[in-house]
PDB file of C-alpha atoms in Angstrom:
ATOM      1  CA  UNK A  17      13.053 -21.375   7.438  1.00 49.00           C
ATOM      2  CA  UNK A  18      10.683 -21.456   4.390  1.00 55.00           C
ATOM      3  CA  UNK A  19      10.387 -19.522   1.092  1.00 58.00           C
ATOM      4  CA  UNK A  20       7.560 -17.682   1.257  1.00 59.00           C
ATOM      5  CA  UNK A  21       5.619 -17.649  -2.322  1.00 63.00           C
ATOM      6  CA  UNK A  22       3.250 -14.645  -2.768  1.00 78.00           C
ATOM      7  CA  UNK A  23      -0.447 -14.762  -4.226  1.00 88.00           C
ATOM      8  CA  UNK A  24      -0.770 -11.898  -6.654  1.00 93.00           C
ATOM      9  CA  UNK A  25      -4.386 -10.633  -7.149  1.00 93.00           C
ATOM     10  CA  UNK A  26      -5.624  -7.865  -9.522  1.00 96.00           C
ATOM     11  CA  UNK A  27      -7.497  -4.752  -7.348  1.00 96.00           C
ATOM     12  CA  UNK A  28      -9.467  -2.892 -10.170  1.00 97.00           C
ATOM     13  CA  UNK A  29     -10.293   0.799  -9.084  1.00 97.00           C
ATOM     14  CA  UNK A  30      -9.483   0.563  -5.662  1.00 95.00           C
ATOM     15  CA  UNK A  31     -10.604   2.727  -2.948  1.00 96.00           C
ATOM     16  CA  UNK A  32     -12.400   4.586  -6.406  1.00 97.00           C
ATOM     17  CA  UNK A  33      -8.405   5.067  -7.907  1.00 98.00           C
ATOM     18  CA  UNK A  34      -7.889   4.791 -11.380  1.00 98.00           C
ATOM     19  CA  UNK A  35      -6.672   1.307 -13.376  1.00 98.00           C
ATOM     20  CA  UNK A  36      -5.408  -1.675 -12.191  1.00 98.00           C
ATOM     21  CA  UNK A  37      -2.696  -2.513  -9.202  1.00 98.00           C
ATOM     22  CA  UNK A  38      -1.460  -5.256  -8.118  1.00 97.00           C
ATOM     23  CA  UNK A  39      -1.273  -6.659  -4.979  1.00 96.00           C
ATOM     24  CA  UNK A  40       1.082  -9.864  -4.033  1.00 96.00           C
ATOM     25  CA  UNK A  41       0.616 -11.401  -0.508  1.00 94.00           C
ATOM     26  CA  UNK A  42       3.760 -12.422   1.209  1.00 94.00           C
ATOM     27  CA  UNK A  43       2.498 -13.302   4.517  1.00 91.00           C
ATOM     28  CA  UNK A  44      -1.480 -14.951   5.013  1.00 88.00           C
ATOM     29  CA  UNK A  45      -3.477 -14.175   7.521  1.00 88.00           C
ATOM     30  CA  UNK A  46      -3.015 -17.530   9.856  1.00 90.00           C
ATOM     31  CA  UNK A  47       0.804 -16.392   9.577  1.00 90.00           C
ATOM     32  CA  UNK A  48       0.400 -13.108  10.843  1.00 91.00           C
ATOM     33  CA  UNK A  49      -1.105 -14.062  14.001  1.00 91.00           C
ATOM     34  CA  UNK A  50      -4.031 -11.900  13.563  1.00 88.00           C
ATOM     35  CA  UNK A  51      -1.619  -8.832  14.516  1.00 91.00           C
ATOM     36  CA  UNK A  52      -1.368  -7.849  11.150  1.00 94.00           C
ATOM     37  CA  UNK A  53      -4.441  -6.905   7.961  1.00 94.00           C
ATOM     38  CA  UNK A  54      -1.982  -7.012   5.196  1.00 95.00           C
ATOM     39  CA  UNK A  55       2.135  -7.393   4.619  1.00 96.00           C
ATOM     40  CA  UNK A  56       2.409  -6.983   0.811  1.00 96.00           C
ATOM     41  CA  UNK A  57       4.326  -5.787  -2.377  1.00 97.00           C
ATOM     42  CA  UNK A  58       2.089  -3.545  -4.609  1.00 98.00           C
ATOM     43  CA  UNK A  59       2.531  -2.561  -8.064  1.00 98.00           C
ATOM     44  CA  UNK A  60       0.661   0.410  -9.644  1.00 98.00           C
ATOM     45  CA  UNK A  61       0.981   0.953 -13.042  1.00 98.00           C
ATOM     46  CA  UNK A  62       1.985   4.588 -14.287  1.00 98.00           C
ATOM     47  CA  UNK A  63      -1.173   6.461 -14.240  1.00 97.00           C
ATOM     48  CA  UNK A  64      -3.090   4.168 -11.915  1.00 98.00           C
ATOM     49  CA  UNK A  65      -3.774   4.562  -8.777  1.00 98.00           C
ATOM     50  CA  UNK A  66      -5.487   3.557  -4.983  1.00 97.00           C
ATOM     51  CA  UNK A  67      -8.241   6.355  -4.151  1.00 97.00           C
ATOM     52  CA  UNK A  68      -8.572   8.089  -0.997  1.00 97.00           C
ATOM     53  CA  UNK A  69      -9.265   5.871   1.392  1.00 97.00           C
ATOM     54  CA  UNK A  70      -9.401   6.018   5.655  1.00 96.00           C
ATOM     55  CA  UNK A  71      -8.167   3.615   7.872  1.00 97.00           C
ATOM     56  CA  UNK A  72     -10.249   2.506  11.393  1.00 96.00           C
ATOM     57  CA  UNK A  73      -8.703   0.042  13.251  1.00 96.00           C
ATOM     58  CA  UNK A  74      -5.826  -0.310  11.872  1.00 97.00           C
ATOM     59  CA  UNK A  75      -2.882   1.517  10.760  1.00 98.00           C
ATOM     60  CA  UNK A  76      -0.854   1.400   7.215  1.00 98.00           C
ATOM     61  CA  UNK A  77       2.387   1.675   6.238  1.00 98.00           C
ATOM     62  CA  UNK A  78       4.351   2.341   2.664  1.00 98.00           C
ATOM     63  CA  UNK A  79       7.992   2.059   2.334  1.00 98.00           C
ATOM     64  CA  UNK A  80       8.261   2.530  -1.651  1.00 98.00           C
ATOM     65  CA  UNK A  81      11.111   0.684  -3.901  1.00 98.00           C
ATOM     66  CA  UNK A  82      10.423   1.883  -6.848  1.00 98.00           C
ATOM     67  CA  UNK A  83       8.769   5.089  -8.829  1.00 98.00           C
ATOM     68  CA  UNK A  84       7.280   8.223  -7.985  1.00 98.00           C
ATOM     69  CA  UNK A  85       3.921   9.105  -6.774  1.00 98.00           C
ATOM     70  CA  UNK A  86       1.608  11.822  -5.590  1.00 98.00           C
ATOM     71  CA  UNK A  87       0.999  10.412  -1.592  1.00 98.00           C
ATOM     72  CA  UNK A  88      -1.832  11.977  -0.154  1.00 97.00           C
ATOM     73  CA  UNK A  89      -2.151  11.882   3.241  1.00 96.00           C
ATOM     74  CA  UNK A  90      -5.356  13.483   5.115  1.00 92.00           C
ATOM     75  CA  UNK A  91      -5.836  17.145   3.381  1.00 93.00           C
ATOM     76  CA  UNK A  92      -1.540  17.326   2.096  1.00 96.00           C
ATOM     77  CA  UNK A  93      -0.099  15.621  -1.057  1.00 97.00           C
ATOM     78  CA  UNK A  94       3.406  15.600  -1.818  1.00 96.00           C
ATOM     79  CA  UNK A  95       5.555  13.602  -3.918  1.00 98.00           C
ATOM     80  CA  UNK A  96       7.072  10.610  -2.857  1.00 98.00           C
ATOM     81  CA  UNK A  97      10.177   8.398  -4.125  1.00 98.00           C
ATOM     82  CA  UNK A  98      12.515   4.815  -3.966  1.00 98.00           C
ATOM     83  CA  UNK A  99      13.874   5.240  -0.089  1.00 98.00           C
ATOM     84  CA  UNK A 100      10.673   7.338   1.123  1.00 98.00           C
ATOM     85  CA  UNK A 101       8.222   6.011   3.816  1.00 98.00           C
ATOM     86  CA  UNK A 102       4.822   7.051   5.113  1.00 98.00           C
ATOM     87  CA  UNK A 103       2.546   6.335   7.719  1.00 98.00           C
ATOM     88  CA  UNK A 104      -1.585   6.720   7.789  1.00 98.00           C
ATOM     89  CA  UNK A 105      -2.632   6.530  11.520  1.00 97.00           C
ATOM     90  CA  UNK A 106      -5.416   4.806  12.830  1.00 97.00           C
ATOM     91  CA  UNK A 107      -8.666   7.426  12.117  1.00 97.00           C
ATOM     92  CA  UNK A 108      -6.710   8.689   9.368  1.00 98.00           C
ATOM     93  CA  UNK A 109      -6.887   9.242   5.211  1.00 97.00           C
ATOM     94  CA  UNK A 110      -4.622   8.560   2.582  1.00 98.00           C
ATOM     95  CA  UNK A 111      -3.975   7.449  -1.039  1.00 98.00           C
ATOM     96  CA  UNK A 112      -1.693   7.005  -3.748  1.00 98.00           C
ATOM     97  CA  UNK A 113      -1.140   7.559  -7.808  1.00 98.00           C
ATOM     98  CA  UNK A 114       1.495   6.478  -9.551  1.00 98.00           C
ATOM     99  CA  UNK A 115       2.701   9.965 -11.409  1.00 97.00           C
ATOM    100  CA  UNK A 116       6.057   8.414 -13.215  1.00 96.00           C
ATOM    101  CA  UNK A 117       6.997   7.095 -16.356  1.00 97.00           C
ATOM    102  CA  UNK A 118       7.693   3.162 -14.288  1.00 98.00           C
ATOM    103  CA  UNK A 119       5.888   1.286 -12.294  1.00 98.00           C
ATOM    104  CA  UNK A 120       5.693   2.331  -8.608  1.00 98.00           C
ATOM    105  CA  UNK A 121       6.045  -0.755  -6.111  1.00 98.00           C
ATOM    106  CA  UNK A 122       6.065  -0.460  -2.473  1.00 98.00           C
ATOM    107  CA  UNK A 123       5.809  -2.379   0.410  1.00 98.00           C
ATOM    108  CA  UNK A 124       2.616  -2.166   2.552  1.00 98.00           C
ATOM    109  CA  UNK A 125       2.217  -3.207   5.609  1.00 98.00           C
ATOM    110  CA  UNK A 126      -1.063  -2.871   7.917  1.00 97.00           C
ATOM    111  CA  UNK A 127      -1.420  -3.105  11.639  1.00 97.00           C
ATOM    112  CA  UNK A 128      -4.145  -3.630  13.704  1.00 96.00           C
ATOM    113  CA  UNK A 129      -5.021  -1.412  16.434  1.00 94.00           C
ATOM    114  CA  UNK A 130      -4.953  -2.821  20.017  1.00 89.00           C
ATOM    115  CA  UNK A 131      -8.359  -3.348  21.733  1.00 78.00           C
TER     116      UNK A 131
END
């Protein structure tokens, strides 16, 4: 078995959100087989955020850890928390902002849909 290090990069306005987040990589792409598009921790800073954004081709996960955030998810937004988990489908729209007082980290974890 080996530790897996992650590669943190800065995403500045993503998907046209507001601030910074970061992103750290746990798994690269050669490891996930080409099943997967991402499987990473995020970290958005309070007030920050990752814009509306749709997915084709793939699918996304969040299961959040930490914080509270407005999830939107196609036309809905409702408040998410530490235990919560959503799912954008394949053809789908969704984004995130960071509406605590603490950083909100979450897992994410894309899939790619089957030909």
């Amino acid at each position: 078995m080996a530790l897996m290090e992650g590669k943190t990069v800065t995403a500045k306005n993503r998907f046209g959100g507001k601030g910074e987040i970061y992103i750290t990589h746990l798994l690269t792409q050669n490891e996930m087989l080409g099943q997967c598009g991402m499987f990473a921790k995020v970290t958005v800073p309070p007030g920050s955020s990752l814009g509306r954004h749709a997915h084709n081709g793939d699918s996304e996960t969040y299961h959040i850890l930490q914080g509270t955030a407005q999830y939107t998810d196609g036309d809905e937004t409702y408040t998410v928390r530490a235990g919560d988990t959503t799912f954008c489908a394949d053809g789908a729209f969704h984004g995130i902002e960071n509406t605590g007082s603490e950083d909100l980290i979450f897992m994410a974890l894309i899939i790619k849909t089957p030909a």
